[in-house]
Amino acid sequence: MDLYTLLKPLLFRLDPETAHRLTLAALDRLAALGPLNPLRQPRIELPVEVMGLRFPNPVGLAAGLDKNGDHIRGLASLGFGFIEVGTVTPRPQPGNPPPRLFRLPEAEALINRMGFNNLGVDHLVANLQHLGARDFVLGVNLGKNKDTPQEQAADDYRIGLEKVYCLADYVTINISSPNTPGLRDLQHGQALEGLLAALDRQRERLSRRHGKRLPIAVKIAPDLSEAQLGAQAELFRRYRMDAVIATNTTLDHSPVAHLPHGQETGGLSGRPLKEKATEVVRRLHRHLGDGIPIIACGGILSPQDGLEKFEAGARLIQLYTGLIYRGPALVREILLTLKAAGGGDARGIRPPAGACCRTNPDRSGNRGA
Ligand SMILES: Cc1cc2nc3c(=O)[nH]c(=O)nc-3n(C[C@H](O)[C@H](O)[C@H](O)COP(=O)(O)O)c2cc1C
């Protein structure tokens, strides 16, 4: 029995946010022990190239667990090939009042209405500036502040993009969290087109300034019709998005409505989301083909769940709720299964692009060599 399995009954007696905080603090302490870290295992290498980046393996941490980038080293010690921090917003904001995170153990699910509680992009930037050398891919997930008017949403994403441009390997545009009023409306029609066009232009400007093109992924909801998915795919192609993350949490609580907390307001994640999210990957892959890679997320609680996402067309996968219910050993179990199934590829491998910015990320305006 591993350490997490022993500790889980104790952690599950605590309020979920306290349990998260304690677990992350313990991970950081263990990671600081370096080679003496009892959780440390040689990372399983299964290289894949996606968005022009070399991922040491295709299993990543989904956004939301480390919103401020305070625990990157501890989380990386679990063997992930990539870590996505955030969602961060331009200005700090407290999020919704607690309680805002609920466990549904019978369904191996969570419902959250955190509401982008975060310390703001500048706090994250300071953390990333001190991160030092790393051997995993780092994504930064960007959002808008709750009190930014909807018509100015694109400005919030542009601020985030500019601030992390030289520190991240890719950014994710989060337009699918259900807990910021109006955010999901950015997934459709003119609102989506306006946002993507603004980001494409901003990226063009920044890539000229810094001599590197930062890949942009867009994270979508699982609650989309076929017509909406088709329309999105068309716009993602037109505005040169580099990946789609499918999916965020669902607003459909019907599979858990009979359980304690099943009707809490918020997004549902974990096992009840799996089929729905995999179906979105499958349908999106039909629309996008291999032109824009899909990063699958939602309900991965076992190696088999991970395999199903790849079979549906994903190139990479991400986990969140699975870690809470199955513990950190899940990362290694999935990777061993993928390795046995012949996963990974060795095509055109390049180092993460984060290292090649021409200017310092201090935005002094000085041009480098
Ligand atoms: C407590 C909690 C907070 C989350 N916060 C974010 C967030 O800030 N940004 C984001 O893009 N997704 C966020 N998510 C969604 C996850 O990244 C993921 O898309 C979703 O939970 C489905 O994956 P899972 O079933 O493996 O958890 C959050 C999920 C949970 C459970």
Coordinates of C-alpha atoms and ligand atoms in Angstrom, one line a residue:
M1 CA 0.0 0.0 0.0
D2 CA 1.5 3.4 -0.9
L3 CA 1.7 6.4 1.4
Y4 CA -1.3 8.2 -0.2
T5 CA -3.6 5.2 0.2
L6 CA -2.7 5.2 3.9
L7 CA -3.2 9.0 4.3
K8 CA -6.4 9.3 2.2
P9 CA -8.9 8.4 4.9
L10 CA -7.4 11.1 7.1
L11 CA -7.3 13.7 4.4
F12 CA -10.9 12.9 3.4
R13 CA -12.0 13.7 7.0
L14 CA -10.7 17.3 6.4
D15 CA -12.4 20.0 4.5
P16 CA -11.3 19.5 0.9
E17 CA -9.5 22.9 0.5
T18 CA -7.5 22.2 3.7
A19 CA -6.6 18.7 2.5
H20 CA -5.4 20.2 -0.8
R21 CA -3.3 22.8 1.0
L22 CA -1.7 20.2 3.4
T23 CA -1.0 17.8 0.6
L24 CA 0.7 20.4 -1.6
A25 CA 2.8 21.7 1.3
A26 CA 3.9 18.1 2.1
L27 CA 4.8 17.5 -1.5
D28 CA 6.9 20.6 -1.6
R29 CA 8.7 19.5 1.6
L30 CA 9.4 16.1 0.2
A31 CA 10.6 17.5 -3.2
A32 CA 13.0 19.7 -1.3
L33 CA 14.7 16.6 0.0
G34 CA 15.9 15.9 -3.6
P35 CA 17.3 12.4 -4.0
L36 CA 16.1 11.5 -0.5
N37 CA 12.4 12.2 -1.4
P38 CA 10.6 8.9 -0.7
L39 CA 8.1 9.7 -3.4
R40 CA 10.8 10.3 -6.0
Q41 CA 10.9 7.7 -8.8
P42 CA 12.8 7.9 -12.1
R43 CA 10.4 9.7 -14.5
I44 CA 9.1 7.5 -17.2
E45 CA 10.3 8.9 -20.5
L46 CA 7.8 8.6 -23.4
P47 CA 8.7 11.6 -25.5
V48 CA 6.1 13.2 -27.8
E49 CA 6.2 16.3 -29.9
V50 CA 3.1 18.4 -29.8
M51 CA 2.7 22.2 -30.6
G52 CA 6.4 22.1 -31.6
L53 CA 7.4 21.3 -28.1
R54 CA 9.1 18.2 -26.8
F55 CA 7.0 16.7 -24.0
P56 CA 9.1 14.1 -22.0
N57 CA 5.9 12.1 -21.6
P58 CA 2.3 12.8 -22.5
V59 CA 0.7 12.9 -19.0
G60 CA 0.2 16.3 -17.5
L61 CA -1.3 18.1 -14.5
A62 CA -4.6 19.9 -15.4
A63 CA -5.1 23.6 -14.4
G64 CA -6.6 24.6 -11.1
L65 CA -4.6 22.5 -8.6
D66 CA -1.7 25.0 -8.6
K67 CA -3.3 28.3 -9.6
N68 CA -0.4 30.5 -8.5
G69 CA 2.5 28.3 -9.4
D70 CA 3.5 28.0 -5.8
H71 CA 4.0 24.2 -5.9
I72 CA 5.6 23.5 -9.3
R73 CA 8.6 21.6 -8.0
G74 CA 6.6 19.4 -5.7
L75 CA 4.1 18.5 -8.4
A76 CA 6.8 17.9 -11.0
S77 CA 8.4 15.3 -8.7
L78 CA 5.3 13.1 -9.3
G79 CA 6.6 12.3 -12.8
F80 CA 4.4 14.5 -15.0
G81 CA 5.6 15.4 -18.5
F82 CA 3.9 18.7 -18.3
I83 CA 2.4 21.0 -15.6
E84 CA -0.3 23.6 -16.3
V85 CA -0.5 26.3 -13.7
G86 CA -3.4 28.8 -13.3
T87 CA -6.0 29.9 -14.0
V88 CA -4.5 33.3 -13.3
T89 CA -6.2 36.6 -13.9
P90 CA -4.5 40.0 -14.4
R91 CA -5.5 41.2 -10.9
P92 CA -5.7 39.1 -7.7
Q93 CA -9.3 38.1 -6.8
P94 CA -10.7 36.0 -3.8
G95 CA -13.0 33.8 -5.8
N96 CA -16.3 32.7 -4.4
P97 CA -17.0 32.4 -0.7
P98 CA -16.4 28.9 0.9
P99 CA -17.7 26.3 0.9
R100 CA -16.9 26.0 -2.8
L101 CA -15.3 22.6 -3.2
F102 CA -17.2 19.4 -2.6
R103 CA -16.2 15.7 -2.7
L104 CA -18.7 13.1 -4.0
P105 CA -16.8 9.9 -3.0
E106 CA -19.5 7.5 -4.1
A107 CA -19.0 8.8 -7.7
E108 CA -15.2 9.6 -7.4
A109 CA -16.2 13.1 -8.4
L110 CA -15.8 16.7 -7.3
I111 CA -18.0 19.7 -7.7
N112 CA -16.2 23.1 -7.5
R113 CA -17.3 26.7 -7.8
M114 CA -13.9 28.2 -6.8
G115 CA -14.4 31.2 -9.2
F116 CA -10.7 31.8 -10.2
N117 CA -9.4 32.5 -6.7
N118 CA -5.8 33.5 -7.4
L119 CA -3.1 35.9 -6.4
G120 CA -2.9 37.5 -9.9
V121 CA -0.5 37.1 -12.8
D122 CA 2.3 39.1 -11.2
H123 CA 2.6 36.6 -8.3
L124 CA 2.8 33.8 -10.8
V125 CA 5.4 35.6 -12.9
A126 CA 7.6 36.1 -9.8
N127 CA 7.4 32.4 -9.1
L128 CA 8.3 31.4 -12.7
Q129 CA 11.2 33.8 -12.7
H130 CA 12.7 31.9 -9.8
L131 CA 11.9 28.4 -11.0
G132 CA 15.3 27.7 -12.6
A133 CA 16.1 24.9 -15.0
R134 CA 13.4 22.4 -15.6
D135 CA 12.9 19.2 -17.6
F136 CA 9.2 19.3 -18.1
V137 CA 6.9 21.5 -20.2
L138 CA 5.2 24.3 -18.4
G139 CA 1.8 25.7 -19.5
V140 CA 0.1 28.8 -18.0
N141 CA -3.7 28.9 -18.0
L142 CA -5.1 32.4 -18.4
G143 CA -8.5 33.8 -17.5
K144 CA -10.4 37.1 -17.0
N145 CA -11.2 38.9 -13.8
K146 CA -14.8 38.5 -12.6
D147 CA -15.3 42.3 -12.6
T148 CA -13.8 42.9 -16.1
P149 CA -16.7 43.9 -18.3
Q150 CA -17.5 41.2 -21.0
E151 CA -16.6 43.6 -23.8
Q152 CA -13.1 44.0 -22.4
A153 CA -12.5 40.3 -21.8
A154 CA -9.9 40.1 -24.6
D155 CA -7.8 42.7 -22.8
D156 CA -7.4 40.5 -19.8
Y157 CA -6.2 37.6 -21.9
R158 CA -3.8 39.9 -23.8
I159 CA -2.3 41.1 -20.5
G160 CA -1.8 37.6 -19.3
L161 CA -0.2 36.5 -22.6
E162 CA 2.2 39.4 -22.6
K163 CA 3.3 38.9 -19.0
V164 CA 4.0 35.2 -19.3
Y165 CA 5.2 35.2 -22.9
C166 CA 8.9 34.5 -22.1
L167 CA 8.3 32.3 -19.1
A168 CA 5.8 29.7 -20.3
D169 CA 6.2 27.0 -23.0
Y170 CA 2.5 27.4 -23.9
V171 CA -0.5 29.3 -22.7
T172 CA -4.1 28.1 -22.4
I173 CA -7.0 30.4 -23.0
N174 CA -9.6 29.3 -20.5
I175 CA -13.1 30.2 -21.8
S176 CA -14.8 27.3 -20.3
S177 CA -14.8 27.5 -16.5
P178 CA -18.5 27.6 -15.4
N179 CA -17.9 29.7 -12.3
T180 CA -17.1 33.1 -13.8
P181 CA -20.4 34.7 -15.0
G182 CA -20.4 35.1 -18.8
L183 CA -17.0 33.3 -19.4
R184 CA -18.5 30.4 -21.4
D185 CA -20.2 32.9 -23.7
L186 CA -16.7 33.6 -25.1
Q187 CA -16.8 30.2 -26.7
H188 CA -19.3 31.2 -29.4
G189 CA -19.9 33.4 -32.4
Q190 CA -18.5 36.9 -32.6
A191 CA -17.3 36.9 -29.0
L192 CA -15.0 33.9 -29.8
E193 CA -13.9 35.3 -33.2
G194 CA -13.1 38.7 -31.7
L195 CA -11.1 37.1 -28.9
L196 CA -9.1 34.7 -31.1
A197 CA -8.4 37.4 -33.6
A198 CA -7.1 39.7 -30.8
L199 CA -4.9 37.0 -29.4
D200 CA -3.5 36.0 -32.9
R201 CA -2.5 39.7 -33.5
Q202 CA -1.0 40.1 -30.0
R203 CA 1.0 36.9 -30.4
E204 CA 2.3 38.1 -33.8
R205 CA 3.5 41.3 -32.2
L206 CA 5.1 39.5 -29.2
S207 CA 6.7 36.9 -31.5
R208 CA 8.4 39.7 -33.5
R209 CA 9.6 41.3 -30.2
H210 CA 10.9 38.2 -28.6
G211 CA 11.9 36.0 -31.5
K212 CA 9.7 33.1 -30.5
R213 CA 6.2 32.0 -31.3
L214 CA 4.4 30.9 -28.1
P215 CA 1.9 28.1 -28.7
I216 CA -1.7 28.9 -27.6
A217 CA -4.2 26.3 -26.6
V218 CA -7.9 26.9 -26.0
K219 CA -9.8 25.0 -23.2
I220 CA -13.4 24.2 -24.0
A221 CA -16.4 22.9 -22.1
P222 CA -17.9 19.5 -22.4
D223 CA -21.4 20.9 -22.7
L224 CA -21.3 21.8 -26.5
S225 CA -23.6 20.8 -29.4
E226 CA -22.2 19.4 -32.6
A227 CA -22.8 22.7 -34.4
Q228 CA -21.0 24.6 -31.7
L229 CA -18.0 22.3 -31.9
G230 CA -17.9 22.5 -35.7
A231 CA -18.0 26.3 -35.5
Q232 CA -15.2 26.4 -32.9
A233 CA -13.0 24.1 -35.0
E234 CA -13.3 26.4 -38.0
L235 CA -12.3 29.5 -35.9
F236 CA -9.4 27.6 -34.2
R237 CA -8.0 26.9 -37.6
R238 CA -8.6 30.4 -39.0
Y239 CA -6.8 32.0 -36.0
R240 CA -4.0 29.5 -35.9
M241 CA -4.6 28.1 -32.4
D242 CA -2.0 25.4 -31.6
A243 CA -4.1 22.9 -29.5
V244 CA -7.5 22.4 -27.9
I245 CA -7.9 21.2 -24.3
A246 CA -11.1 19.1 -24.0
T247 CA -12.5 19.4 -21.5
N248 CA -13.2 21.6 -18.5
T249 CA -15.9 20.6 -15.9
T250 CA -19.5 19.9 -16.8
L251 CA -22.7 21.7 -15.7
D252 CA -24.7 18.5 -16.2
H253 CA -25.1 17.1 -12.7
S254 CA -27.7 14.4 -13.7
P255 CA -25.4 11.4 -13.0
V256 CA -24.8 12.6 -9.4
A257 CA -28.0 14.5 -8.6
H258 CA -29.1 11.8 -6.1
L259 CA -25.9 11.9 -4.1
P260 CA -25.0 14.2 -1.2
H261 CA -23.7 17.5 -2.6
G262 CA -24.8 16.3 -6.1
Q263 CA -26.8 19.5 -6.6
E264 CA -24.3 22.0 -5.4
T265 CA -23.7 24.8 -7.9
G266 CA -20.5 24.4 -9.9
G267 CA -18.6 22.3 -12.3
L268 CA -18.6 18.5 -12.0
S269 CA -15.3 16.6 -12.6
G270 CA -14.0 13.1 -12.2
R271 CA -15.6 9.7 -13.1
P272 CA -19.1 11.0 -14.1
L273 CA -17.4 13.4 -16.6
K274 CA -15.3 10.8 -18.4
E275 CA -17.6 9.6 -21.2
K276 CA -18.9 13.1 -22.0
A277 CA -15.4 14.5 -22.2
T278 CA -14.1 11.6 -24.3
E279 CA -17.0 12.0 -26.7
V280 CA -16.0 15.7 -27.2
V281 CA -12.4 14.6 -28.0
R282 CA -13.8 12.1 -30.5
R283 CA -16.1 14.6 -32.2
L284 CA -13.5 17.4 -32.2
H285 CA -11.0 15.1 -33.7
R286 CA -13.4 14.4 -36.6
H287 CA -13.6 18.2 -37.1
L288 CA -9.9 19.0 -36.7
G289 CA -8.2 15.8 -38.0
D290 CA -4.5 15.8 -37.1
G291 CA -4.2 19.6 -37.9
I292 CA -4.7 20.9 -34.4
P293 CA -3.7 18.5 -31.6
I294 CA -6.2 17.7 -28.8
I295 CA -5.2 17.6 -25.1
A296 CA -7.7 15.4 -23.4
C297 CA -8.9 16.0 -19.8
G298 CA -11.8 14.8 -17.8
G299 CA -12.4 11.7 -15.7
I300 CA -9.1 9.9 -16.1
L301 CA -8.9 7.7 -13.0
S302 CA -7.2 4.7 -14.4
P303 CA -4.7 3.7 -17.1
Q304 CA -7.6 2.4 -19.2
D305 CA -9.3 5.8 -19.0
G306 CA -6.1 7.3 -20.3
L307 CA -5.8 4.9 -23.2
E308 CA -9.4 5.6 -24.2
K309 CA -8.6 9.3 -24.6
F310 CA -5.7 8.5 -27.0
E311 CA -7.9 6.1 -28.9
A312 CA -10.4 9.0 -29.3
G313 CA -7.8 11.1 -30.9
A314 CA -5.9 12.9 -28.1
R315 CA -2.1 13.5 -28.3
L316 CA -1.7 14.4 -24.6
I317 CA -3.7 13.9 -21.5
Q318 CA -4.2 15.8 -18.2
L319 CA -5.5 14.8 -14.8
Y320 CA -6.9 16.6 -11.7
T321 CA -9.7 14.7 -9.9
G322 CA -8.0 11.3 -10.5
L323 CA -5.1 12.5 -8.3
I324 CA -7.5 13.2 -5.4
Y325 CA -9.1 9.8 -5.6
R326 CA -6.3 7.5 -6.7
G327 CA -3.2 9.5 -5.5
P328 CA 0.1 10.3 -7.2
A329 CA 0.7 6.6 -8.1
L330 CA -1.9 7.1 -10.9
V331 CA 0.6 9.1 -13.0
R332 CA 3.2 6.2 -13.0
E333 CA 0.5 3.6 -13.5
I334 CA -0.8 5.4 -16.6
L335 CA 2.7 5.9 -18.0
L336 CA 3.7 2.2 -17.5
T337 CA 0.5 1.2 -19.3
L338 CA 1.2 3.6 -22.2
K339 CA 4.7 2.4 -22.5
A340 CA 3.5 -1.2 -22.6
A341 CA 1.0 -0.2 -25.3
G342 CA 3.9 1.4 -27.4
G343 CA 2.9 5.1 -26.7
G344 CA 5.1 8.2 -27.3
D345 CA 7.0 9.1 -30.4
A346 CA 10.5 10.3 -31.1
R347 CA 9.8 12.6 -34.1
G348 CA 11.7 15.9 -34.4
I349 CA 12.3 16.4 -30.7
R350 CA 13.3 19.9 -29.7
P351 CA 13.9 21.4 -26.2
P352 CA 11.0 23.4 -24.7
A353 CA 10.8 26.7 -26.4
G354 CA 10.7 28.7 -23.1
A355 CA 14.5 29.0 -23.2
C356 CA 14.8 31.0 -26.4
C357 CA 13.3 34.4 -25.7
R358 CA 15.4 37.3 -27.1
T359 CA 14.4 39.7 -24.3
N360 CA 14.3 39.4 -20.6
P361 CA 10.9 38.8 -19.2
D362 CA 11.2 41.9 -17.1
R363 CA 9.5 43.8 -19.9
S364 CA 12.2 46.5 -19.7
G365 CA 11.7 47.0 -23.4
N366 CA 15.4 46.3 -24.1
R367 CA 16.0 44.2 -27.1
G368 CA 18.4 41.3 -26.7
A369 CA 20.8 39.9 -29.2
Ligands
LIG1 C1 -11.1 22.3 -7.7 C2 -11.0 22.5 -9.2 C3 -10.5 23.7 -9.6 C4 -10.3 23.8 -11.0 N1 -9.8 25.0 -11.5 C5 -9.5 25.2 -12.8 C6 -9.0 26.4 -13.3 O1 -8.6 27.3 -12.5 N2 -8.8 26.5 -14.6 C7 -9.1 25.5 -15.5 O2 -8.9 25.6 -16.7 N3 -9.6 24.3 -15.0 C8 -9.9 24.2 -13.7 N4 -10.4 23.0 -13.3 C9 -10.8 22.0 -14.3 C10 -9.7 20.9 -14.4 O3 -8.5 21.5 -14.9 C11 -10.2 19.8 -15.4 O4 -10.4 20.4 -16.7 C12 -11.5 19.2 -14.9 O5 -11.5 19.0 -13.5 C13 -11.7 17.8 -15.6 O6 -10.6 16.9 -15.3 P1 -10.7 15.8 -14.1 O7 -11.9 15.0 -14.3 O8 -9.4 15.0 -14.3 O9 -10.7 16.6 -12.9 C14 -10.6 22.8 -11.9 C15 -11.1 21.6 -11.4 C16 -11.3 21.4 -10.1 C17 -11.8 20.1 -9.6

